[in-house]
mmCIF file of N, CA and C in Angstrom:
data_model
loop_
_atom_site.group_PDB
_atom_site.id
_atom_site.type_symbol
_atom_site.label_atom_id
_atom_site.label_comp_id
_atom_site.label_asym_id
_atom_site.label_seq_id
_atom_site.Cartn_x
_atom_site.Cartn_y
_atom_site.Cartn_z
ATOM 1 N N UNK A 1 195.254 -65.779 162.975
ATOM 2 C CA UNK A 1 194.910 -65.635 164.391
ATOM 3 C C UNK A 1 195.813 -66.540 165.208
ATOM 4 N N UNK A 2 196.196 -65.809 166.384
ATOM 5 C CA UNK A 2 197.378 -66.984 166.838
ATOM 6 C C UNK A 2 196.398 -67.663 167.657
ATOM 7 N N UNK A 3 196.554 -69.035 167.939
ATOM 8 C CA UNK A 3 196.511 -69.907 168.957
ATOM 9 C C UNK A 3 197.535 -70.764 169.589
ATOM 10 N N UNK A 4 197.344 -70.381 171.322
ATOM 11 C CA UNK A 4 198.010 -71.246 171.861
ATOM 12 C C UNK A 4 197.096 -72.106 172.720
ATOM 13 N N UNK A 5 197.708 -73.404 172.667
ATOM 14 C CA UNK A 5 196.586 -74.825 173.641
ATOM 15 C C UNK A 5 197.698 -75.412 173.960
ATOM 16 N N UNK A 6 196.604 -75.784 175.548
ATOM 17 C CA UNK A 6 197.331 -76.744 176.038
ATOM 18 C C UNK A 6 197.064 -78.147 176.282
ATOM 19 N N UNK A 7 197.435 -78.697 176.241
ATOM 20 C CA UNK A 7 196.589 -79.799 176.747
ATOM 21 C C UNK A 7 197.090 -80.763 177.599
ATOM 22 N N UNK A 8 197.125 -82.341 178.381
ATOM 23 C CA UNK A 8 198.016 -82.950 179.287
ATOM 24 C C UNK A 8 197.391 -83.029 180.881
ATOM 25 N N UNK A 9 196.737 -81.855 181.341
ATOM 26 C CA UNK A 9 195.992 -82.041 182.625
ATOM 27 C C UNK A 9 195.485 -82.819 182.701
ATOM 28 N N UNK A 10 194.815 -82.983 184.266
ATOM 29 C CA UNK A 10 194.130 -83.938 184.899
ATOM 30 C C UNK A 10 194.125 -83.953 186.289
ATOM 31 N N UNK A 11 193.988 -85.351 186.703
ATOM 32 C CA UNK A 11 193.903 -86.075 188.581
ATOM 33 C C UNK A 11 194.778 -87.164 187.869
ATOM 34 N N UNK A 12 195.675 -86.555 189.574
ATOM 35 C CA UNK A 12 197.014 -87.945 189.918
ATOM 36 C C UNK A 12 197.458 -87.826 191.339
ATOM 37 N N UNK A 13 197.493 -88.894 191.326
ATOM 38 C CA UNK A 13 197.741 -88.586 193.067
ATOM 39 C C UNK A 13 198.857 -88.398 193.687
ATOM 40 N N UNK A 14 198.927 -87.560 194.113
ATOM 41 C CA UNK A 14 200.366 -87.544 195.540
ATOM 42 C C UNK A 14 201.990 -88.037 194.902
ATOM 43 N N UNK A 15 202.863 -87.662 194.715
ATOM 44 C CA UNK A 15 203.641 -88.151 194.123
ATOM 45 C C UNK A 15 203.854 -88.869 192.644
ATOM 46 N N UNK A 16 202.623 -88.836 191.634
ATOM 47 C CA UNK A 16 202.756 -89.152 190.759
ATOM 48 C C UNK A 16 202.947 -87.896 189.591
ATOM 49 N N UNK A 17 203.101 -88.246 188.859
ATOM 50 C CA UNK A 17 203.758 -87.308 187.514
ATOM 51 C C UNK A 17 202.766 -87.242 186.225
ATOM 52 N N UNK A 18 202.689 -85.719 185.682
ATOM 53 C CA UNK A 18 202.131 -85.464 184.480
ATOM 54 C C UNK A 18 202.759 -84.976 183.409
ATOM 55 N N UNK A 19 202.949 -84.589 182.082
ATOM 56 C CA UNK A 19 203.498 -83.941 181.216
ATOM 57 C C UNK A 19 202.438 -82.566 180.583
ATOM 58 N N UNK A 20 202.328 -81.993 180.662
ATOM 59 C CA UNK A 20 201.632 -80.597 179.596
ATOM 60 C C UNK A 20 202.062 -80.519 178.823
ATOM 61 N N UNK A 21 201.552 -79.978 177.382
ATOM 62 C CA UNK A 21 201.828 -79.859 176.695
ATOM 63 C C UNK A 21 201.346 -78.411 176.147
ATOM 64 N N UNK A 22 202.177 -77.705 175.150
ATOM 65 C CA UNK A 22 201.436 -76.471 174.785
ATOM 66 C C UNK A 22 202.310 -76.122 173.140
ATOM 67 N N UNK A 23 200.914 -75.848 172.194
ATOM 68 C CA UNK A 23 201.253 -75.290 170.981
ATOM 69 C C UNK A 23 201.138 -74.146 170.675
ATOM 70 N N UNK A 24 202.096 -73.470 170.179
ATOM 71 C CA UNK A 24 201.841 -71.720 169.396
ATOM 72 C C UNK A 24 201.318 -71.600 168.386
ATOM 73 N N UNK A 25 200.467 -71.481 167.360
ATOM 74 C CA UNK A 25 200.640 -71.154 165.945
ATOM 75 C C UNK A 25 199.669 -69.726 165.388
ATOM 76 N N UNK A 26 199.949 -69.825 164.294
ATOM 77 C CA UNK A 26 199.523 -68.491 163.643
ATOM 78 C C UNK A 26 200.107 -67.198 163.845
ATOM 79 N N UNK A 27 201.159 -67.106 164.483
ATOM 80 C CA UNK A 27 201.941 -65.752 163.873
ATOM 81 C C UNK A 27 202.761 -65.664 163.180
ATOM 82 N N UNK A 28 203.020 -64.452 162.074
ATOM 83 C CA UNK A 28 204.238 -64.408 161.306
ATOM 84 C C UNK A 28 205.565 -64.009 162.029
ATOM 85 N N UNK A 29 205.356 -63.833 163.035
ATOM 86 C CA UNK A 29 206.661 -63.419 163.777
ATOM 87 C C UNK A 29 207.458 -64.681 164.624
ATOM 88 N N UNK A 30 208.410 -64.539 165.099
ATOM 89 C CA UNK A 30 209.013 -65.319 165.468
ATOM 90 C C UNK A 30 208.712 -66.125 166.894
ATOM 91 N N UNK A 31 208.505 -66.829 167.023
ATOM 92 C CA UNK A 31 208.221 -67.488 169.234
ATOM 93 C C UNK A 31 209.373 -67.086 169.854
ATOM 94 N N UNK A 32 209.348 -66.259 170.490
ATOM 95 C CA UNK A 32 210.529 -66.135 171.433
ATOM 96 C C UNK A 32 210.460 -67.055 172.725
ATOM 97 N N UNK A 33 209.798 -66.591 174.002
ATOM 98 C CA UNK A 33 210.095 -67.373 175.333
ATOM 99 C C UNK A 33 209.065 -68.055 175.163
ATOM 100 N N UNK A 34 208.530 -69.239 175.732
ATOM 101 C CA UNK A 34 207.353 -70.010 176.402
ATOM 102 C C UNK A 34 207.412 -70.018 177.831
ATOM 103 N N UNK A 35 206.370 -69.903 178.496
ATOM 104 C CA UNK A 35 206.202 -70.436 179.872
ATOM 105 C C UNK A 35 205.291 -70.830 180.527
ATOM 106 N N UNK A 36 204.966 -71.246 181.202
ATOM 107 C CA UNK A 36 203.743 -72.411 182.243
ATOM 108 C C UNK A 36 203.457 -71.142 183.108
ATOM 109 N N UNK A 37 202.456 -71.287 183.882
ATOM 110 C CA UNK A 37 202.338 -69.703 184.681
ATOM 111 C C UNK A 37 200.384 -71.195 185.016
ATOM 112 N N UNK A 38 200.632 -71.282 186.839
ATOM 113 C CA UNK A 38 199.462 -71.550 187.374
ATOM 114 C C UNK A 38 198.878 -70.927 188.289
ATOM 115 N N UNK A 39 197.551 -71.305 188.541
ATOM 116 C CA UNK A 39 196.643 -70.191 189.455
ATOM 117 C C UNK A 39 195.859 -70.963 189.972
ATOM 118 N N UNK A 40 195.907 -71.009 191.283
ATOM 119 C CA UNK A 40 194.648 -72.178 192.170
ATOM 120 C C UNK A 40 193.498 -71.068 192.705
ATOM 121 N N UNK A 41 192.741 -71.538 192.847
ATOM 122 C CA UNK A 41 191.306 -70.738 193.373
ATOM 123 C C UNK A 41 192.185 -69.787 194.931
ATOM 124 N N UNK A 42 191.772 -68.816 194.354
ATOM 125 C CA UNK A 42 191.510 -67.727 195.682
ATOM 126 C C UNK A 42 192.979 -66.788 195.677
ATOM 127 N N UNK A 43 193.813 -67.311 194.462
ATOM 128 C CA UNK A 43 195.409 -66.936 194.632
ATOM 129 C C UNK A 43 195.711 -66.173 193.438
ATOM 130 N N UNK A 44 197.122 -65.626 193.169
ATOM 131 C CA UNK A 44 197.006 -64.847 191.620
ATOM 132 C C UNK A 44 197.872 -66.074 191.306
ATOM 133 N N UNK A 45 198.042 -65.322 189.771
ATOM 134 C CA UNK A 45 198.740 -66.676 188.882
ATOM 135 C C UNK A 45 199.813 -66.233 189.258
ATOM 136 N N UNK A 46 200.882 -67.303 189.053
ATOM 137 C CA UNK A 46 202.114 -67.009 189.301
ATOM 138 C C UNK A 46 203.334 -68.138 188.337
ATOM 139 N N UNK A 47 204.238 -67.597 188.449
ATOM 140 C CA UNK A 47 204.882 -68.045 187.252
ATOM 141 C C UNK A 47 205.418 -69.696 187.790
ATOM 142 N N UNK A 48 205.664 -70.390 186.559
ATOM 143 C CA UNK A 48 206.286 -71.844 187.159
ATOM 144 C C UNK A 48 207.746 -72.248 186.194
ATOM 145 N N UNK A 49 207.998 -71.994 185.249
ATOM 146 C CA UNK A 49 208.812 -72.086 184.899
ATOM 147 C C UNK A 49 208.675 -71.716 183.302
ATOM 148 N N UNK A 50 210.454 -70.729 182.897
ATOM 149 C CA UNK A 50 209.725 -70.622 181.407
ATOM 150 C C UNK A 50 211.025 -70.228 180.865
ATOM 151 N N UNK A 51 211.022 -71.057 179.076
ATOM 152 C CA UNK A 51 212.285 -71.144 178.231
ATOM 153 C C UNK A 51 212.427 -70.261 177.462
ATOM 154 N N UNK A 52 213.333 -69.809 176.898
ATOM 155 C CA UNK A 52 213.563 -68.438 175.458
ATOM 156 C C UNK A 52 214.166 -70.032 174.338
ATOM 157 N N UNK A 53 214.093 -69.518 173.341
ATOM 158 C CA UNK A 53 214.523 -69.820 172.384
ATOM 159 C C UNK A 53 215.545 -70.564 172.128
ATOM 160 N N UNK A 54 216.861 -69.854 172.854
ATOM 161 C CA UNK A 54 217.624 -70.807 172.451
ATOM 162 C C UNK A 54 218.025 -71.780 174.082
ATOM 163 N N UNK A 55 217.082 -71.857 174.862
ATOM 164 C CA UNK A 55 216.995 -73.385 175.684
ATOM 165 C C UNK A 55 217.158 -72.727 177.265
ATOM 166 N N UNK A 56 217.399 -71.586 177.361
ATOM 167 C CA UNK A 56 217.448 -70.834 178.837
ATOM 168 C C UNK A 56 216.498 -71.330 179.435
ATOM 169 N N UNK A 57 216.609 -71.870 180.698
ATOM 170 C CA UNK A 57 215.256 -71.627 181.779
ATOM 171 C C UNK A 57 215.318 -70.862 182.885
ATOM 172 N N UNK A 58 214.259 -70.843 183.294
ATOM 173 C CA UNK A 58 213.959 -70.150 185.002
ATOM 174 C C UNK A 58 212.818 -70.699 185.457
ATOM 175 N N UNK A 59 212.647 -70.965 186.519
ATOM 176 C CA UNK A 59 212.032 -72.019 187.607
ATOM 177 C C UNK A 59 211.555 -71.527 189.075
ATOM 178 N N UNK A 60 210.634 -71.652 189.166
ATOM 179 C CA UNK A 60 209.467 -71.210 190.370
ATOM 180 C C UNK A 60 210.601 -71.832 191.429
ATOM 181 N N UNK A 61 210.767 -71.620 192.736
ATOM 182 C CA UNK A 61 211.520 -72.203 193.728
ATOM 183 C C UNK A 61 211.204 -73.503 193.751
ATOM 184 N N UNK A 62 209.169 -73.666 193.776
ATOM 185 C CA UNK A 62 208.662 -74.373 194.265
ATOM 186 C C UNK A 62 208.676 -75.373 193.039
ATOM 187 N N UNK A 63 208.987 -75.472 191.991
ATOM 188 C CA UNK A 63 208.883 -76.364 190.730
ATOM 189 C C UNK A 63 210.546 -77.007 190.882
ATOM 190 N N UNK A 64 211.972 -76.627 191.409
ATOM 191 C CA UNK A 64 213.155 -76.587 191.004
ATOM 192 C C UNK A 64 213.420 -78.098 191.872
ATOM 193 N N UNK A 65 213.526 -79.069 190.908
ATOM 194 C CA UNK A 65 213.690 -80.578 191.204
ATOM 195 C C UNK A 65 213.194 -81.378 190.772
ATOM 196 N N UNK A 66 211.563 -80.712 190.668
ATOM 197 C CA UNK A 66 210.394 -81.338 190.318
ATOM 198 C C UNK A 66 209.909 -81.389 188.801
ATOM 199 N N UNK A 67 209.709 -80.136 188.446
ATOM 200 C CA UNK A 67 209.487 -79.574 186.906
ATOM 201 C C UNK A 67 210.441 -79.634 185.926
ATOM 202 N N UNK A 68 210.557 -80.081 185.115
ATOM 203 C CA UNK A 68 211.276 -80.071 183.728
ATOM 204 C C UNK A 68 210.513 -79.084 182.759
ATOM 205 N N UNK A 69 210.904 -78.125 182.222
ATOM 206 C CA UNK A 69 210.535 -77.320 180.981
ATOM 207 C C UNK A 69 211.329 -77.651 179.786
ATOM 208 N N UNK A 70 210.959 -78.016 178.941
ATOM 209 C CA UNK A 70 211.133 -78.266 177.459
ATOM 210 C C UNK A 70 210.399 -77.863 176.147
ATOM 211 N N UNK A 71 211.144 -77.244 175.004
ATOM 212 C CA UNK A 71 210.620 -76.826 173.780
ATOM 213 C C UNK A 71 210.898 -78.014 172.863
ATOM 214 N N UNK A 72 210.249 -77.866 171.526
ATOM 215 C CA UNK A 72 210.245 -78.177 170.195
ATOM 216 C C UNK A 72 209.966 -76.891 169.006
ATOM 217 N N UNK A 73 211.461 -76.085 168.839
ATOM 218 C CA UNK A 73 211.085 -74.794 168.407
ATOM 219 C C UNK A 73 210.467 -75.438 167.119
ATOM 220 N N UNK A 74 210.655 -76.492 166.418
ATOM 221 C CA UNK A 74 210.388 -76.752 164.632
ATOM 222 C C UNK A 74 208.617 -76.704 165.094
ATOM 223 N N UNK A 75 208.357 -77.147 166.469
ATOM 224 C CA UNK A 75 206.664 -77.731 166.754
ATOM 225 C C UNK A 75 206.092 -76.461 166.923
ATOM 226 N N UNK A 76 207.013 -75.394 167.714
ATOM 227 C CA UNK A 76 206.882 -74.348 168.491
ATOM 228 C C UNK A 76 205.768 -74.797 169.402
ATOM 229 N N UNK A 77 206.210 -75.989 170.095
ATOM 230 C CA UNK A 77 205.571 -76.645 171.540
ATOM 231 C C UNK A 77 206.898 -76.802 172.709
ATOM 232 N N UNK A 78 205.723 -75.899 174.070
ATOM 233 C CA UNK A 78 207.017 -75.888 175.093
ATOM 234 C C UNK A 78 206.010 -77.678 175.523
ATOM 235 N N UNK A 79 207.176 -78.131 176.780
ATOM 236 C CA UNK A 79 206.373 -79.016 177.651
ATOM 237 C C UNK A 79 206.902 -78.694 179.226
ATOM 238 N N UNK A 80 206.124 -79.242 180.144
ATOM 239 C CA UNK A 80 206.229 -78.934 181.494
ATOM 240 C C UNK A 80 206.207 -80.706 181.844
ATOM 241 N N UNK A 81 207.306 -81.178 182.242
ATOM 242 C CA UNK A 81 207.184 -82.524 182.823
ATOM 243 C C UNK A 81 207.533 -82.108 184.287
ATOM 244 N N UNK A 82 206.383 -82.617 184.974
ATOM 245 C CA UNK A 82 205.667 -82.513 186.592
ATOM 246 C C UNK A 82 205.744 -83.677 187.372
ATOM 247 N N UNK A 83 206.973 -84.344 187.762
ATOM 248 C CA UNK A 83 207.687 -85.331 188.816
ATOM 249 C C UNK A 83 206.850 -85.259 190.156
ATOM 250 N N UNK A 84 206.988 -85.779 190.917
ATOM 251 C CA UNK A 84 206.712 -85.874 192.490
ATOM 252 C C UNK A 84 205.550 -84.619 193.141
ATOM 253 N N UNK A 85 204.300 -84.755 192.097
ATOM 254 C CA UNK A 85 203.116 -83.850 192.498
ATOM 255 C C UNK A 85 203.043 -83.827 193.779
ATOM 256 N N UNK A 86 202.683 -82.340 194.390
ATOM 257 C CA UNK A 86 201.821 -82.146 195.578
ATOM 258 C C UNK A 86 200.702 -82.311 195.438
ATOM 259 N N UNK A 87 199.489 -82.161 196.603
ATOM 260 C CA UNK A 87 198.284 -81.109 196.290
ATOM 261 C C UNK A 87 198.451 -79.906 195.795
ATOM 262 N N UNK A 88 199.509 -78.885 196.857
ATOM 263 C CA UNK A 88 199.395 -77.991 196.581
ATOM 264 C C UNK A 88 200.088 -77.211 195.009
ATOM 265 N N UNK A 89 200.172 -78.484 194.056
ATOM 266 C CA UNK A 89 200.454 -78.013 193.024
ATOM 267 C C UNK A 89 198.921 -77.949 191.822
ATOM 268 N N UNK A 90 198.349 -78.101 192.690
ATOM 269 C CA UNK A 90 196.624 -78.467 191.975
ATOM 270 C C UNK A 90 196.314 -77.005 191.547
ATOM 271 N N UNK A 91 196.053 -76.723 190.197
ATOM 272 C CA UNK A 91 195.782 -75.309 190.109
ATOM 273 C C UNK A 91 195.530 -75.698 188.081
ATOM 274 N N UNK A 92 194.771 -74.590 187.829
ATOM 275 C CA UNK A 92 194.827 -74.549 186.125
ATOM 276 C C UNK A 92 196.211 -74.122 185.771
ATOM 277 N N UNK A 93 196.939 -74.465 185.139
ATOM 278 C CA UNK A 93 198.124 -74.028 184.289
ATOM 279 C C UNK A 93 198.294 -73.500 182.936
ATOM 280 N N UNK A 94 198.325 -72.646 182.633
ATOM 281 C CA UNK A 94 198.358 -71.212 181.594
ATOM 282 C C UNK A 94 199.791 -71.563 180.751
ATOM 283 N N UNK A 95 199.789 -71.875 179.988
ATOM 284 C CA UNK A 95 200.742 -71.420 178.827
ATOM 285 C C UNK A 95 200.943 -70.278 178.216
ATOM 286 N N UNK A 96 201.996 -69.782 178.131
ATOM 287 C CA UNK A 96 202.436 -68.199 177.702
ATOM 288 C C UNK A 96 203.567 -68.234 176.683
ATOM 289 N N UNK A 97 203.040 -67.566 175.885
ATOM 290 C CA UNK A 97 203.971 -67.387 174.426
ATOM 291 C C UNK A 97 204.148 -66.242 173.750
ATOM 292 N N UNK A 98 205.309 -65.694 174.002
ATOM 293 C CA UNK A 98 205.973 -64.611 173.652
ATOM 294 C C UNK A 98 206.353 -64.229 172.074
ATOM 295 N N UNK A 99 206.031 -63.733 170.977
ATOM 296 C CA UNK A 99 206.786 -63.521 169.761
ATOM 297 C C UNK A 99 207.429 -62.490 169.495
ATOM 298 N N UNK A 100 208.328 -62.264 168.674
ATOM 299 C CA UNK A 100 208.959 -61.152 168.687
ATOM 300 C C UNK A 100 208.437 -60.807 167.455
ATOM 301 N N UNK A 101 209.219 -59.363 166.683
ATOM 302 C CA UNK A 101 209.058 -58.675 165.210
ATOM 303 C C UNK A 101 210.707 -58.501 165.468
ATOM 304 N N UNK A 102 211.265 -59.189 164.692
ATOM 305 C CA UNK A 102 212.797 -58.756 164.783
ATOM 306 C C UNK A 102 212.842 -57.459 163.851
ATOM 307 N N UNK A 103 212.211 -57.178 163.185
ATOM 308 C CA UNK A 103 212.621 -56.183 162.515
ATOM 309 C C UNK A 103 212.562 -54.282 163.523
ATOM 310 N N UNK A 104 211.904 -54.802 164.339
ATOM 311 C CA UNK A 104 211.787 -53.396 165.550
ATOM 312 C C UNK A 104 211.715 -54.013 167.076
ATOM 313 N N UNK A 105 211.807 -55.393 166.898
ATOM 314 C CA UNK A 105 211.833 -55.968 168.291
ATOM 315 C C UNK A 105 210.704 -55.933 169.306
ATOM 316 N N UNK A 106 209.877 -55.488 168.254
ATOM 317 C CA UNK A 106 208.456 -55.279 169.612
ATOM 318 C C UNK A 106 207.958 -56.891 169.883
ATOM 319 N N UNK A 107 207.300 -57.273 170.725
ATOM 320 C CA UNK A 107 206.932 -58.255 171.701
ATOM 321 C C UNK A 107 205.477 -58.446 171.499
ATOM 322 N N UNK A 108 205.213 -59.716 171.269
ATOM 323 C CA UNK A 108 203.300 -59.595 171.191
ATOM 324 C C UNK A 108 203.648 -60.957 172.223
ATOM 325 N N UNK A 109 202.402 -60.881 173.268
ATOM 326 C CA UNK A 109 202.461 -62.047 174.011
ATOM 327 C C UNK A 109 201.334 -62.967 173.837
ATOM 328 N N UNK A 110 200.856 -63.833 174.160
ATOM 329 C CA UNK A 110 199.434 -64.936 174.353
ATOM 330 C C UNK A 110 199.115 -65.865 175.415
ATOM 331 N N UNK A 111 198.274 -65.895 175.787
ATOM 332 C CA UNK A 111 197.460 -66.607 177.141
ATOM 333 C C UNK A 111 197.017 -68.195 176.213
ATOM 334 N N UNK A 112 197.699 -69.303 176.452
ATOM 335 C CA UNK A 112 196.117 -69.823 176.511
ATOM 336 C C UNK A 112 195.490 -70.174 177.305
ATOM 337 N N UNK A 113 194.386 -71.677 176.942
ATOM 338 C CA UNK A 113 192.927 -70.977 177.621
ATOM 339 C C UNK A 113 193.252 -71.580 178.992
ATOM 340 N N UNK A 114 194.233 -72.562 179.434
ATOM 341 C CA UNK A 114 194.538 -73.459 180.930
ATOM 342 C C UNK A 114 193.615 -74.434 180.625
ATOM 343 N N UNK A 115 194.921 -75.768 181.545
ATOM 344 C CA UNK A 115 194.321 -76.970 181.854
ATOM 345 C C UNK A 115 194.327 -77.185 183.517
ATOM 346 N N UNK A 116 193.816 -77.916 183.421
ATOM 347 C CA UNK A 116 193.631 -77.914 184.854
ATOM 348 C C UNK A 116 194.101 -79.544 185.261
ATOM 349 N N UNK A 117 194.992 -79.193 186.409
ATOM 350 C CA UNK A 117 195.782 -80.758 187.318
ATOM 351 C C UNK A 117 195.112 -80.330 188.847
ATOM 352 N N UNK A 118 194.613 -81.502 188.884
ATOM 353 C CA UNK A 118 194.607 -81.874 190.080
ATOM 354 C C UNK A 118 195.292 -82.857 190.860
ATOM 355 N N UNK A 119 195.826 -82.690 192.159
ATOM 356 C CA UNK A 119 196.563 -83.601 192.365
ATOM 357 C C UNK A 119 196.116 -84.507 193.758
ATOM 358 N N UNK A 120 195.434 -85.124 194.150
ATOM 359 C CA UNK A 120 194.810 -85.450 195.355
ATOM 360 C C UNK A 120 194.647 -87.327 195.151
ATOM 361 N N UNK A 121 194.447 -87.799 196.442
ATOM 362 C CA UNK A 121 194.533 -89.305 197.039
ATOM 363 C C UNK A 121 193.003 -89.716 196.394
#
């Protein structure tokens, strides 16, 4: 059964910094991309930044300065290091993990369950 967790949330205030963390395990197939993907009350989720395999990123506008995305393919753990918090970065944050089947290339994806940052004085 695959599981992905995250863990690393919390409360920090205004300009201070968190790290997330997130693990894949239990598939026989390969991890392809990871990505962070948050959702604050009343809004859809939306993506924040997210790596493939061999170290590519892409970055929310609103994360690009701030957010660092990083893997450990041997851990198959991405991380999200979160510099100079807003409020409005206060939301649960979703880890997403992509595997492949190289042998036909089909794609299985996974949610996990979100942590939640808050960021307020």
């Amino acid at each position: 059964q695959v599981q992905v967790v995250e863990s690393g949330g919390g409360l920090v205030q205004p300009g201070g910094s968190l790290r997330l963390s997130c693990a894949a395990s239990g598939s026989i197939f390969s991890l392809n991309v990871m990505g962070w993907y948050r959702q604050a009350p009343g809004k859809e989720r939306e993506l924040v930044a997210v790596i493939n395999s061999g170290g590519s990123t892409n970055y929310a506008e609103s994360a690009k300065g701030r957010f660092t995305i990083s893997r450990d393919n041997a851990k198959n753990t991405v991380y999200l290091q979160m510099n100079r918090l807003k409020p409005e970065d206060s939301a649960v944050y979703f880890c997403h993990a992509g595997f492949i089947d190289y042998s036909d290339y089909e794609r299985f994806y996974y949610w996990g369950q979100g942590t939640q940052v808050n960021v307020s004085s």
